């Protein structure tokens, strides 16, 4: 029997009257929080979600061979099963994790054209190959098992389609966040942590192990050998935020090339660039300044970059030949002030700890990382204990070893 139009339809739903603007504000705020928290902000392992997806996809899904490379397109397809975004953005992330001029300690070992420091783009993913780097296997994956049924060193969660389980984070052995840094922008916020020298990071970690209140003052170390202008590093370490300036390395010397027109001229030799600054952009800016008459001392330029067959990358070696009578130091100061050869970087140390987004200073981060390592090692020992208990023969020999007291301390210490 049909209900009349005037008959009230009974429903368990609670209908709330709200304007479209108010509902949009609520939904967009929730979306913005999700993006900032889970896609932009790194976890304690130093990785944002897409970079973690690259490693997990290559290691657990594509099962790349450390000694052989695999088509990048194959790995990108696996990444999209974890991180459901465009293949172009996934491939761009993979490329940045492979180039030494973008990633201080590359997590990807590449084969093929992955772009250049000149600003040339990487070849299409179907033409390039890659695998995980030795650094990635040693620092990021050394303590990760391949099955959620036997590995309890990390938490395992379902991917977005609930097809399979994957690590919620990776059991990194060193503070990767300070080694490679993180530079991500999201909904009304930005996370910026520069890269640092691995020796200084390890030394700092050892000091904090001995004294948790030890001030962790460190100076960034960019991918290329740049000049970092002095600033209040103690204040930056204390608050986990601040600014600093980086300059490209520029030498003043006499022209030594083959062009007879430039014989006897002085030149500025650019040997490095700040992070994510490319030569093509510098040349375009200098050309613009010359046309506007703001820099009239440059007569020409030559790019003397050489391809390293082993790393498959070109170095930075750009020559600006000066007009006769020009003051090289003055031209250098113009280049620093007018182009990205001098660039200001900010530091904003934010991380996701479980479901909480926190702003930390350097000391707080290193203490939190040490606690993370303690928990990880305890979980790894639990894995080993379970394996021993499963194998009765090994378990009995282990018990006998402990009871005898012979070599007991040494064996336990090695496991811890």
Short mmCIF file of C-alpha atoms in Angstrom, two decimals:
data_model
loop_
_atom_site.label_atom_id
_atom_site.label_comp_id
_atom_site.label_asym_id
_atom_site.label_seq_id
_atom_site.Cartn_x
_atom_site.Cartn_y
_atom_site.Cartn_z
CA UNK A 1 0.00 0.00 0.00
CA UNK A 2 1.46 3.35 -1.04
CA UNK A 3 1.91 6.10 1.50
CA UNK A 4 0.11 9.36 0.88
CA UNK A 5 2.15 12.44 0.12
CA UNK A 6 1.05 14.07 3.35
CA UNK A 7 2.02 11.08 5.46
CA UNK A 8 5.21 11.73 7.44
CA UNK A 9 8.04 9.35 6.57
CA UNK A 10 9.52 7.88 9.73
CA UNK A 11 13.29 7.66 9.86
CA UNK A 12 16.00 6.99 12.40
CA UNK A 13 18.16 9.73 10.90
CA UNK A 14 18.56 13.01 12.71
CA UNK A 15 18.30 15.73 10.07
CA UNK A 16 20.20 18.89 10.98
CA UNK A 17 19.54 22.14 9.18
CA UNK A 18 22.86 23.68 8.11
CA UNK A 19 23.96 26.08 5.42
CA UNK A 20 26.16 24.80 2.61
CA UNK A 21 28.92 27.22 3.69
CA UNK A 22 29.01 25.89 7.27
CA UNK A 23 29.08 22.27 6.09
CA UNK A 24 31.83 23.07 3.60
CA UNK A 25 33.88 24.74 6.34
CA UNK A 26 33.61 21.67 8.58
CA UNK A 27 34.44 19.22 5.78
CA UNK A 28 37.33 21.28 4.44
CA UNK A 29 38.83 21.74 7.90
CA UNK A 30 38.74 17.98 8.45
CA UNK A 31 40.30 17.35 5.05
CA UNK A 32 43.00 19.93 5.74
CA UNK A 33 43.87 18.35 9.08
CA UNK A 34 44.12 14.92 7.45
CA UNK A 35 46.40 16.18 4.65
CA UNK A 36 48.67 18.08 7.01
CA UNK A 37 48.86 15.27 9.54
CA UNK A 38 49.12 12.16 7.42
CA UNK A 39 50.56 13.24 4.07
CA UNK A 40 52.77 16.24 4.88
CA UNK A 41 54.06 15.59 8.40
CA UNK A 42 56.69 12.81 8.75
CA UNK A 43 56.52 10.15 11.42
CA UNK A 44 59.35 9.26 13.80
CA UNK A 45 60.92 7.18 11.01
CA UNK A 46 61.54 10.42 9.10
CA UNK A 47 59.29 9.57 6.15
CA UNK A 48 56.07 11.05 4.83
CA UNK A 49 53.43 8.64 3.55
CA UNK A 50 54.39 8.73 -0.14
CA UNK A 51 58.10 8.12 0.51
CA UNK A 52 57.25 5.29 2.86
CA UNK A 53 54.97 3.88 0.15
CA UNK A 54 57.88 3.93 -2.33
CA UNK A 55 60.06 1.81 -0.03
CA UNK A 56 57.30 -0.59 1.02
CA UNK A 57 56.13 -1.06 -2.58
CA UNK A 58 59.64 -1.79 -3.81
CA UNK A 59 60.55 -4.09 -0.91
CA UNK A 60 57.36 -6.01 -0.11
CA UNK A 61 55.26 -5.81 -3.29
CA UNK A 62 57.71 -5.55 -6.20
CA UNK A 63 60.35 -7.51 -4.22
CA UNK A 64 63.21 -5.75 -5.98
CA UNK A 65 66.58 -7.45 -6.15
CA UNK A 66 69.32 -5.45 -4.39
CA UNK A 67 71.77 -6.43 -7.12
CA UNK A 68 69.52 -5.83 -10.14
CA UNK A 69 67.27 -2.97 -11.15
CA UNK A 70 63.58 -3.14 -12.08
CA UNK A 71 61.50 -0.97 -14.40
CA UNK A 72 60.43 2.18 -12.56
CA UNK A 73 56.94 1.86 -14.06
CA UNK A 74 56.50 -1.51 -12.34
CA UNK A 75 57.38 -0.03 -8.94
CA UNK A 76 55.15 3.00 -9.53
CA UNK A 77 52.24 0.64 -10.20
CA UNK A 78 52.88 -1.00 -6.83
CA UNK A 79 53.12 2.40 -5.11
CA UNK A 80 49.61 3.28 -6.26
CA UNK A 81 48.27 0.23 -4.40
CA UNK A 82 49.50 1.92 -1.20
CA UNK A 83 49.35 5.63 -1.99
CA UNK A 84 46.35 6.20 -4.31
CA UNK A 85 47.48 9.30 -6.17
CA UNK A 86 48.63 10.05 -9.69
CA UNK A 87 51.48 8.03 -11.14
CA UNK A 88 53.31 11.25 -12.06
CA UNK A 89 53.56 12.41 -8.42
CA UNK A 90 54.60 8.92 -7.27
CA UNK A 91 57.34 8.79 -9.92
CA UNK A 92 58.51 12.30 -9.05
CA UNK A 93 58.93 11.24 -5.42
CA UNK A 94 60.87 8.14 -6.47
CA UNK A 95 63.16 10.29 -8.65
CA UNK A 96 63.85 12.74 -5.82
CA UNK A 97 64.78 9.83 -3.53
CA UNK A 98 67.39 8.71 -6.08
CA UNK A 99 69.25 11.92 -6.99
CA UNK A 100 72.13 12.99 -4.77
CA UNK A 101 71.46 16.66 -5.54
CA UNK A 102 67.99 16.32 -3.95
CA UNK A 103 68.54 13.55 -1.39
CA UNK A 104 71.74 13.58 0.66
CA UNK A 105 71.68 9.84 1.36
CA UNK A 106 69.66 8.35 -1.55
CA UNK A 107 67.21 5.59 -0.72
CA UNK A 108 66.89 4.54 -4.37
CA UNK A 109 69.67 3.25 -6.64
CA UNK A 110 68.92 4.40 -10.16
CA UNK A 111 69.74 3.36 -13.70
CA UNK A 112 68.90 5.64 -16.61
CA UNK A 113 68.13 9.34 -16.95
CA UNK A 114 66.71 10.55 -13.65
CA UNK A 115 67.16 14.24 -14.43
CA UNK A 116 70.10 16.55 -13.90
CA UNK A 117 71.15 19.38 -11.63
CA UNK A 118 70.74 21.60 -14.70
CA UNK A 119 66.99 21.20 -14.27
CA UNK A 120 66.36 18.57 -16.96
CA UNK A 121 63.44 16.28 -16.14
CA UNK A 122 63.77 12.53 -15.68
CA UNK A 123 62.97 10.26 -18.59
CA UNK A 124 59.58 8.59 -18.59
CA UNK A 125 59.19 5.82 -16.03
CA UNK A 126 59.01 3.15 -18.74
CA UNK A 127 62.58 4.02 -19.78
CA UNK A 128 64.26 4.06 -16.36
CA UNK A 129 65.09 1.36 -13.84
CA UNK A 130 65.87 1.36 -10.14
CA UNK A 131 66.15 -0.65 -6.96
CA UNK A 132 66.59 0.18 -3.27
CA UNK A 133 70.00 1.55 -2.29
CA UNK A 134 72.43 -0.19 0.05
CA UNK A 135 71.90 2.67 2.51
CA UNK A 136 68.15 1.96 2.50
CA UNK A 137 68.66 -1.75 3.17
CA UNK A 138 71.14 -1.06 5.97
CA UNK A 139 69.44 1.85 7.77
CA UNK A 140 65.74 1.48 6.94
CA UNK A 141 64.99 -2.18 6.20
CA UNK A 142 67.60 -4.20 8.10
CA UNK A 143 65.20 -5.02 10.95
CA UNK A 144 61.96 -5.35 8.97
CA UNK A 145 60.51 -8.78 8.24
CA UNK A 146 58.44 -9.55 5.17
CA UNK A 147 55.38 -11.06 6.84
CA UNK A 148 52.93 -9.51 9.34
CA UNK A 149 52.41 -13.01 10.77
CA UNK A 150 56.01 -13.38 11.92
CA UNK A 151 57.33 -9.82 12.24
CA UNK A 152 56.31 -7.73 15.22
CA UNK A 153 59.04 -5.09 15.05
CA UNK A 154 56.47 -2.61 13.63
CA UNK A 155 52.70 -2.18 13.58
CA UNK A 156 50.99 -3.56 10.47
CA UNK A 157 47.93 -1.87 8.96
CA UNK A 158 45.74 -2.47 5.92
CA UNK A 159 46.23 -0.48 2.74
CA UNK A 160 43.39 1.81 1.65
CA UNK A 161 41.55 -1.01 -0.19
CA UNK A 162 42.18 -3.56 2.59
CA UNK A 163 43.89 -5.95 0.17
CA UNK A 164 47.00 -6.55 2.26
CA UNK A 165 48.83 -5.55 5.42
CA UNK A 166 51.76 -3.16 5.34
CA UNK A 167 54.01 -1.47 7.96
CA UNK A 168 52.52 1.65 9.55
CA UNK A 169 56.11 2.93 9.90
CA UNK A 170 59.58 1.56 9.26
CA UNK A 171 62.13 0.45 11.91
CA UNK A 172 64.86 2.90 10.94
CA UNK A 173 68.13 2.44 12.80
CA UNK A 174 69.22 6.10 12.56
CA UNK A 175 67.26 9.38 12.70
CA UNK A 176 66.48 9.55 8.98
CA UNK A 177 64.56 12.78 9.51
CA UNK A 178 67.82 14.59 10.30
CA UNK A 179 69.90 12.71 7.73
CA UNK A 180 67.83 13.46 4.62
CA UNK A 181 65.58 16.15 6.05
CA UNK A 182 61.98 16.76 5.02
CA UNK A 183 60.46 19.65 3.07
CA UNK A 184 56.70 19.47 2.62
CA UNK A 185 53.89 21.99 2.37
CA UNK A 186 50.28 21.32 3.23
CA UNK A 187 47.04 22.89 4.37
CA UNK A 188 48.11 26.12 6.07
CA UNK A 189 51.37 24.68 7.33
CA UNK A 190 54.84 23.68 6.26
CA UNK A 191 57.30 21.13 7.61
CA UNK A 192 60.98 21.88 6.99
CA UNK A 193 63.90 19.96 8.43
CA UNK A 194 67.28 20.26 6.66
CA UNK A 195 69.67 17.40 6.02
CA UNK A 196 72.68 16.89 8.31
CA UNK A 197 75.99 15.08 8.24
CA UNK A 198 75.61 11.44 9.28
CA UNK A 199 78.67 11.52 11.58
CA UNK A 200 77.35 14.54 13.50
CA UNK A 201 73.91 12.96 13.81
CA UNK A 202 75.34 9.73 15.25
CA UNK A 203 77.59 11.67 17.65
CA UNK A 204 74.58 13.67 18.85
CA UNK A 205 72.57 10.49 19.34
CA UNK A 206 75.35 8.95 21.45
CA UNK A 207 75.60 12.08 23.60
CA UNK A 208 71.85 12.07 24.26
CA UNK A 209 72.04 8.38 25.23
CA UNK A 210 74.53 9.33 27.95
CA UNK A 211 72.78 12.56 28.95
CA UNK A 212 69.13 13.00 27.85
CA UNK A 213 69.33 16.73 28.62
CA UNK A 214 72.38 17.32 26.44
CA UNK A 215 71.71 20.23 24.02
CA UNK A 216 71.61 18.95 20.44
CA UNK A 217 73.11 21.84 18.49
CA UNK A 218 73.80 20.93 14.86
CA UNK A 219 74.49 22.84 11.64
CA UNK A 220 72.72 21.64 8.47
CA UNK A 221 74.72 19.92 5.74
CA UNK A 222 73.16 20.33 2.30
CA UNK A 223 73.41 17.85 -0.57
CA UNK A 224 76.08 19.96 -2.26
CA UNK A 225 79.07 21.66 -0.64
CA UNK A 226 77.57 25.10 0.00
CA UNK A 227 78.47 27.91 2.38
CA UNK A 228 76.05 28.14 5.32
CA UNK A 229 76.00 31.57 6.91
CA UNK A 230 76.34 31.63 10.66
CA UNK A 231 73.22 32.15 12.74
CA UNK A 232 71.95 31.38 16.23
CA UNK A 233 72.05 27.59 15.99
CA UNK A 234 71.53 27.18 19.75
CA UNK A 235 68.25 29.07 19.54
CA UNK A 236 67.11 27.01 16.54
CA UNK A 237 67.92 23.76 18.36
CA UNK A 238 66.17 24.96 21.51
CA UNK A 239 62.90 25.91 19.76
CA UNK A 240 62.94 23.58 16.75
CA UNK A 241 62.38 26.48 14.39
CA UNK A 242 64.34 29.31 12.77
CA UNK A 243 65.95 30.58 9.58
CA UNK A 244 69.37 30.37 7.95
CA UNK A 245 70.98 31.33 4.65
CA UNK A 246 72.85 29.12 2.20
CA UNK A 247 75.23 30.32 -0.53
CA UNK A 248 76.48 28.51 -3.58
CA UNK A 249 80.25 28.04 -3.67
CA UNK A 250 81.68 30.62 -6.12
CA UNK A 251 85.40 30.92 -6.87
CA UNK A 252 87.05 33.90 -8.54
CA UNK A 253 89.72 32.90 -11.08
CA UNK A 254 91.12 33.70 -14.51
CA UNK A 255 89.49 32.18 -17.57
CA UNK A 256 91.20 28.90 -18.55
CA UNK A 257 88.97 27.61 -21.33
CA UNK A 258 89.41 27.29 -25.10
CA UNK A 259 87.56 30.41 -26.25
CA UNK A 260 90.24 32.90 -27.37
CA UNK A 261 87.76 35.77 -27.02
CA UNK A 262 87.81 35.31 -23.24
CA UNK A 263 91.59 34.98 -22.74
CA UNK A 264 92.79 37.20 -19.90
CA UNK A 265 89.29 37.76 -18.49
CA UNK A 266 88.35 37.00 -14.93
CA UNK A 267 85.45 34.70 -14.26
CA UNK A 268 83.16 33.46 -11.49
CA UNK A 269 83.15 29.67 -11.22
CA UNK A 270 80.00 28.26 -9.58
CA UNK A 271 80.72 24.85 -8.06
CA UNK A 272 77.58 24.08 -6.03
CA UNK A 273 73.94 25.02 -5.59
CA UNK A 274 71.55 25.14 -2.61
CA UNK A 275 68.99 22.36 -2.35
CA UNK A 276 66.34 22.31 -5.10
CA UNK A 277 68.03 25.10 -7.07
CA UNK A 278 68.79 24.25 -10.70
CA UNK A 279 71.21 25.76 -13.20
CA UNK A 280 68.55 26.41 -15.86
CA UNK A 281 66.68 28.66 -13.44
CA UNK A 282 69.87 30.53 -12.54
CA UNK A 283 70.76 31.11 -16.20
CA UNK A 284 67.23 32.30 -16.99
CA UNK A 285 67.33 34.75 -14.09
CA UNK A 286 70.78 36.07 -15.01
CA UNK A 287 69.67 36.53 -18.62
CA UNK A 288 66.65 38.49 -17.39
CA UNK A 289 68.82 40.70 -15.17
CA UNK A 290 71.21 41.39 -18.05
CA UNK A 291 68.36 42.44 -20.34
CA UNK A 292 67.06 44.78 -17.62
CA UNK A 293 70.55 46.26 -17.19
CA UNK A 294 70.83 45.22 -13.55
CA UNK A 295 73.93 43.11 -14.24
CA UNK A 296 76.12 44.46 -17.04
CA UNK A 297 79.47 42.97 -16.03
CA UNK A 298 78.89 39.46 -17.45
CA UNK A 299 80.23 38.93 -20.96
CA UNK A 300 79.20 35.27 -21.40
CA UNK A 301 79.03 31.90 -19.74
CA UNK A 302 80.16 28.31 -20.24
CA UNK A 303 78.77 25.16 -18.63
CA UNK A 304 81.67 22.79 -17.94
CA UNK A 305 79.66 20.09 -16.17
CA UNK A 306 80.93 16.53 -16.65
CA UNK A 307 78.82 13.36 -16.55
CA UNK A 308 79.92 10.82 -13.94
CA UNK A 309 79.23 7.41 -15.48
CA UNK A 310 79.10 5.71 -12.10
CA UNK A 311 76.53 7.99 -10.46
CA UNK A 312 74.89 8.90 -13.80
CA UNK A 313 74.84 12.55 -12.67
CA UNK A 314 76.54 15.74 -13.82
CA UNK A 315 78.46 17.96 -11.47
CA UNK A 316 78.05 21.74 -11.07
CA UNK A 317 80.69 23.75 -12.93
CA UNK A 318 79.28 26.95 -14.43
CA UNK A 319 81.59 29.77 -15.58
CA UNK A 320 80.46 33.38 -15.78
CA UNK A 321 83.08 35.32 -17.80
CA UNK A 322 83.31 38.97 -16.76
CA UNK A 323 83.82 42.12 -18.78
CA UNK A 324 87.33 43.68 -18.53
CA UNK A 325 87.67 45.91 -15.46
CA UNK A 326 84.77 44.34 -13.59
CA UNK A 327 84.98 43.81 -9.83
CA UNK A 328 84.38 40.06 -9.33
CA UNK A 329 83.42 40.43 -5.67
CA UNK A 330 80.78 43.00 -6.57
CA UNK A 331 79.33 40.76 -9.30
CA UNK A 332 79.33 37.86 -6.86
CA UNK A 333 77.34 39.93 -4.35
CA UNK A 334 74.87 40.85 -7.10
CA UNK A 335 74.37 37.19 -7.99
CA UNK A 336 73.80 36.30 -4.35
CA UNK A 337 71.25 39.08 -3.85
CA UNK A 338 69.38 38.78 -7.17
CA UNK A 339 69.27 34.99 -7.75
CA UNK A 340 68.78 31.76 -5.79
CA UNK A 341 72.55 31.29 -5.55
CA UNK A 342 71.86 32.58 -2.04
CA UNK A 343 68.67 31.22 -0.52
CA UNK A 344 66.98 31.47 2.85
CA UNK A 345 65.77 28.22 4.40
CA UNK A 346 63.47 27.81 7.38
CA UNK A 347 63.37 25.07 10.00
CA UNK A 348 60.08 23.85 11.45
CA UNK A 349 60.42 20.52 13.27
CA UNK A 350 56.99 18.87 13.28
CA UNK A 351 56.36 15.12 13.42
CA UNK A 352 53.42 12.74 13.82
CA UNK A 353 53.68 10.64 16.98
CA UNK A 354 50.94 8.02 16.68
CA UNK A 355 47.86 10.22 16.05
CA UNK A 356 49.28 13.38 17.57
CA UNK A 357 51.03 16.11 15.62
CA UNK A 358 53.84 17.61 17.70
CA UNK A 359 56.29 20.47 17.36
CA UNK A 360 59.60 19.46 18.96
CA UNK A 361 62.99 20.94 19.63
CA UNK A 362 66.11 18.97 18.72
CA UNK A 363 66.62 17.46 22.16
CA UNK A 364 63.01 16.30 22.41
CA UNK A 365 63.21 14.65 19.00
CA UNK A 366 66.41 12.73 19.75
CA UNK A 367 65.03 11.50 23.08
CA UNK A 368 61.81 10.44 21.36
CA UNK A 369 63.83 8.64 18.69
CA UNK A 370 65.83 6.78 21.34
CA UNK A 371 62.60 5.63 22.98
CA UNK A 372 61.40 4.49 19.57
CA UNK A 373 64.60 2.44 19.15
CA UNK A 374 64.22 0.88 22.60
CA UNK A 375 60.68 -0.24 21.82
CA UNK A 376 61.74 -1.51 18.40
CA UNK A 377 64.61 -3.57 19.82
CA UNK A 378 62.32 -5.03 22.49
CA UNK A 379 59.86 -6.08 19.78
CA UNK A 380 62.66 -7.61 17.70
CA UNK A 381 63.84 -9.62 20.72
CA UNK A 382 60.24 -10.77 21.21
CA UNK A 383 60.33 -12.05 17.62
CA UNK A 384 63.53 -13.97 18.34
CA UNK A 385 62.13 -15.34 21.59
CA UNK A 386 59.00 -16.59 19.83
CA UNK A 387 61.12 -18.24 17.13
CA UNK A 388 63.25 -19.93 19.79
CA UNK A 389 60.22 -21.18 21.69
CA UNK A 390 58.74 -22.55 18.47
CA UNK A 391 61.88 -24.57 17.82
CA UNK A 392 62.14 -26.76 20.94
CA UNK A 393 65.70 -27.90 20.24
CA UNK A 394 67.06 -24.36 19.90
CA UNK A 395 65.03 -23.18 22.88
CA UNK A 396 66.42 -25.96 25.11
CA UNK A 397 70.00 -25.22 24.04
CA UNK A 398 69.41 -21.53 24.83
CA UNK A 399 68.06 -22.40 28.30
CA UNK A 400 71.03 -24.68 28.94
CA UNK A 401 73.37 -21.85 27.93
CA UNK A 402 71.75 -19.48 30.40
CA UNK A 403 71.79 -22.05 33.22
CA UNK A 404 75.44 -22.84 32.66
CA UNK A 405 76.38 -19.15 32.87
CA UNK A 406 79.08 -19.71 30.27
CA UNK A 407 79.10 -16.81 27.84
CA UNK A 408 75.65 -15.84 29.07
CA UNK A 409 76.27 -12.13 29.43
CA UNK A 410 78.00 -11.89 26.09
CA UNK A 411 75.16 -13.69 24.27
CA UNK A 412 72.47 -11.56 25.87
CA UNK A 413 74.36 -8.35 25.24
CA UNK A 414 74.77 -9.22 21.59
CA UNK A 415 71.01 -9.70 21.26
CA UNK A 416 70.23 -6.50 23.10
#
